[in-house]
């Protein structure tokens, strides 16, 4: 069982005994109840409860244990026996708690009571729900709705999300930023622009039928481990997986299935990637254009020599726009330039392109490595260019499949949490509820931050998440945050955002998804949409962490009722009593996607909401799928310069976003600390540094702003030269607020310009 060793460059497979060890540690840490363990058996099964971790799909025919190490961690994190009570807050001032680590804050366990911030004593004190709702309602009534922001982290159910967005619009704004704004907004905006669909086009079947998978910028072993099962099955069918990632992530190299006794006992594993290319951070556009150049050359040769096409020429003619321009651009590119910008050798890119040429059906999958760049849109557009060449969108076994983050982040957008009014059927809402919805564009995450800094935003409500810790430019934002009049946070556990308060502040504790949600008509189920656009019901059955907790639906309805003038069509109490009524409303607003919603809630494998691009109906400006000539070959927002490094802010295997489960990044072999900067050994030597030296990172964004993070230990790691890695959220203050994807404003957390200060 060599995988159990805590080696510093961990060589074991993802999964395997190591993941069993990971789970054992969580069990010891969270001290879950037997009921919580039983819940794991129901996790991601039809009729069961849907994991709060990643958004990977929940299959109709699940494995015996359809969960992974990190899904189990998320469930057990929610079902810890630890409690963060009013007594705890009586002992600690908020200022004191600000000095604590993220890990230690959340280790206090589940929040148990609604709390009000008492500024005079700098402490949270318990209050009643009625008091909290009344105070929030009074405050909101005094505000201009336009100066209020309703944020959502991508976990809340479709039912909660629909009502939250309705509340915002009845109150009078579209300021509905979502965690998606920091994540796959590049996808929502970018794919919409080029293929007319804001979400991926694949279903699970496509992974069972493809011959090749091109895989970009996703750390699957940590962030969507259950996806390793279909990838492993694909490899066994002979599918070639070509991976582009600056880091050799263990899960994508090797996977040992912890659910297979044979693999566990014999030490066997599956090699996942047949070709693993360590592209430079920000180098994917160049890599993709290089492959396109090679595919075009192959087309020319094949046609000349055999009168056979490599390209899908019928598809190109009938379904696409702009092919000739991209062809000219790619043909004119020099391999020198491609090699320099991508950091990859021509021979390797040609080998990858040959896999593509030979495959009949190719799926493209990607994560934050493509979306979190200043030219994130160009990344996606270049990938779509490659896919279009061979008609790999809108047919079986092929397509584009973004790997989404939070478990319902895609669904929140589907049911109206959007700052973009054009994406929401406002006329329909007007008719359904008898009010005039606001039509002006709302604020996304970056814009909300800008207006908090400028003082124009005066109230913030956070439906889950840890906004202040997750956003860029953290130091400046924390200072600006406290100038707001009202901050309200709805949460399960204490985090840093709860310690940065407006003048009036409430912290409202809610049920987790695994908990029984008993309302007066009985126990309620909720629904969510996964990465593959399938909608699933989820039924919690654990006894709530405290009798004081309310469901997110009840909290949203409570705030809405206290804020809005009476409206006979807004039945906040009835909706709280019976979530089936909310699903009827969703069905009425979105009849095509949600037909027969209540009857289909527990469809095994979920029900598919449909996708126009999958049918080759292109809802783009030209009515066709768009080829895009890249504006640049580098996805970075700044050029190279002496002493400037490309910082990737990364997740470890022991965290869920800002929730730090522990200090073991098992799959990367980094143990006991998160305060590291990962560097190529040759770079360490060339920069005159030594392994183990403690350094600072400082912003090198040429904007005159001072940003610095201290106390990071230089750790050798096989990264491309010039690229360094460090953990998110510890290094978020290094990301300038203006450094974001040009099209979608997704913060560019992967190619951050920094200097190393010894
Ligand atoms: N256990 C666990 N699961 C999670 C999460 C979690 O924190 N913990 N978070 C959830 C959320 S909200 C999200 S959005 C997803 C995030 O899941 P990922 O998309 O995997 O996000 P990151 O961990 O940021 O890792 C990005 C990957 O991109 C690579 N990369 C960095 N820069 C580049 C580049 O320029 N090009 C390429 N090709 N690759 C690059 C990095 O090496 C890394 O492997 O996971 C979700 N699931
Ligand atoms: N530098 C850098 N910054 C990043 C990223 C990066 O890769 N690099 N990634 C970005 C991405 S992809 C994302 S999605 C964002 C994440 O940003 P957020 O979604 O805002 O943050 P989370 O860390 O997921 O939120 C954790 C908190 O959610 C609360 N919570 C947990 N479960 C529940 C629940 O059921 N209900 C409620 N109401 N609250 C709950 C808990 O209090 C917990 O502390 O961060 C972004 N920021
Ligand atoms: Mo995310």
PDB file of C-alpha atoms and ligand atoms in Angstrom, residues 179-180 182-184 368 372 403-406 409 651 656-657 728, ligand 3:
ATOM      1  CA  UNK A 179     -20.364  32.635  -7.744  1.00  0.00           C
ATOM      2  CA  UNK A 180     -20.551  31.770 -11.438  1.00  0.00           C
ATOM      3  CA  UNK A 182     -15.890  34.128 -10.649  1.00  0.00           C
ATOM      4  CA  UNK A 183     -15.972  30.742 -12.270  1.00  0.00           C
ATOM      5  CA  UNK A 184     -17.681  29.658 -15.502  1.00  0.00           C
ATOM      6  CA  UNK A 368     -10.839  27.020 -14.465  1.00  0.00           C
ATOM      7  CA  UNK A 372     -10.018  32.320 -15.329  1.00  0.00           C
ATOM      8  CA  UNK A 403     -16.971  20.999 -15.817  1.00  0.00           C
ATOM      9  CA  UNK A 404     -19.010  23.277 -13.598  1.00  0.00           C
ATOM     10  CA  UNK A 405     -18.152  24.111 -10.009  1.00  0.00           C
ATOM     11  CA  UNK A 406     -20.810  24.365  -7.313  1.00  0.00           C
ATOM     12  CA  UNK A 409     -24.404  26.862 -10.030  1.00  0.00           C
ATOM     13  CA  UNK A 651      -7.293  24.510  -4.950  1.00  0.00           C
ATOM     14  CA  UNK A 656     -13.911  23.227  -1.029  1.00  0.00           C
ATOM     15  CA  UNK A 657     -13.304  26.721  -2.310  1.00  0.00           C
ATOM     16  CA  UNK A 728      -6.590  30.206  -3.254  1.00  0.00           C
TER      17      UNK A 728
HETATM   18 MO1  LIG B   3     -16.600  27.693  -9.069  1.00  0.00          MO
END
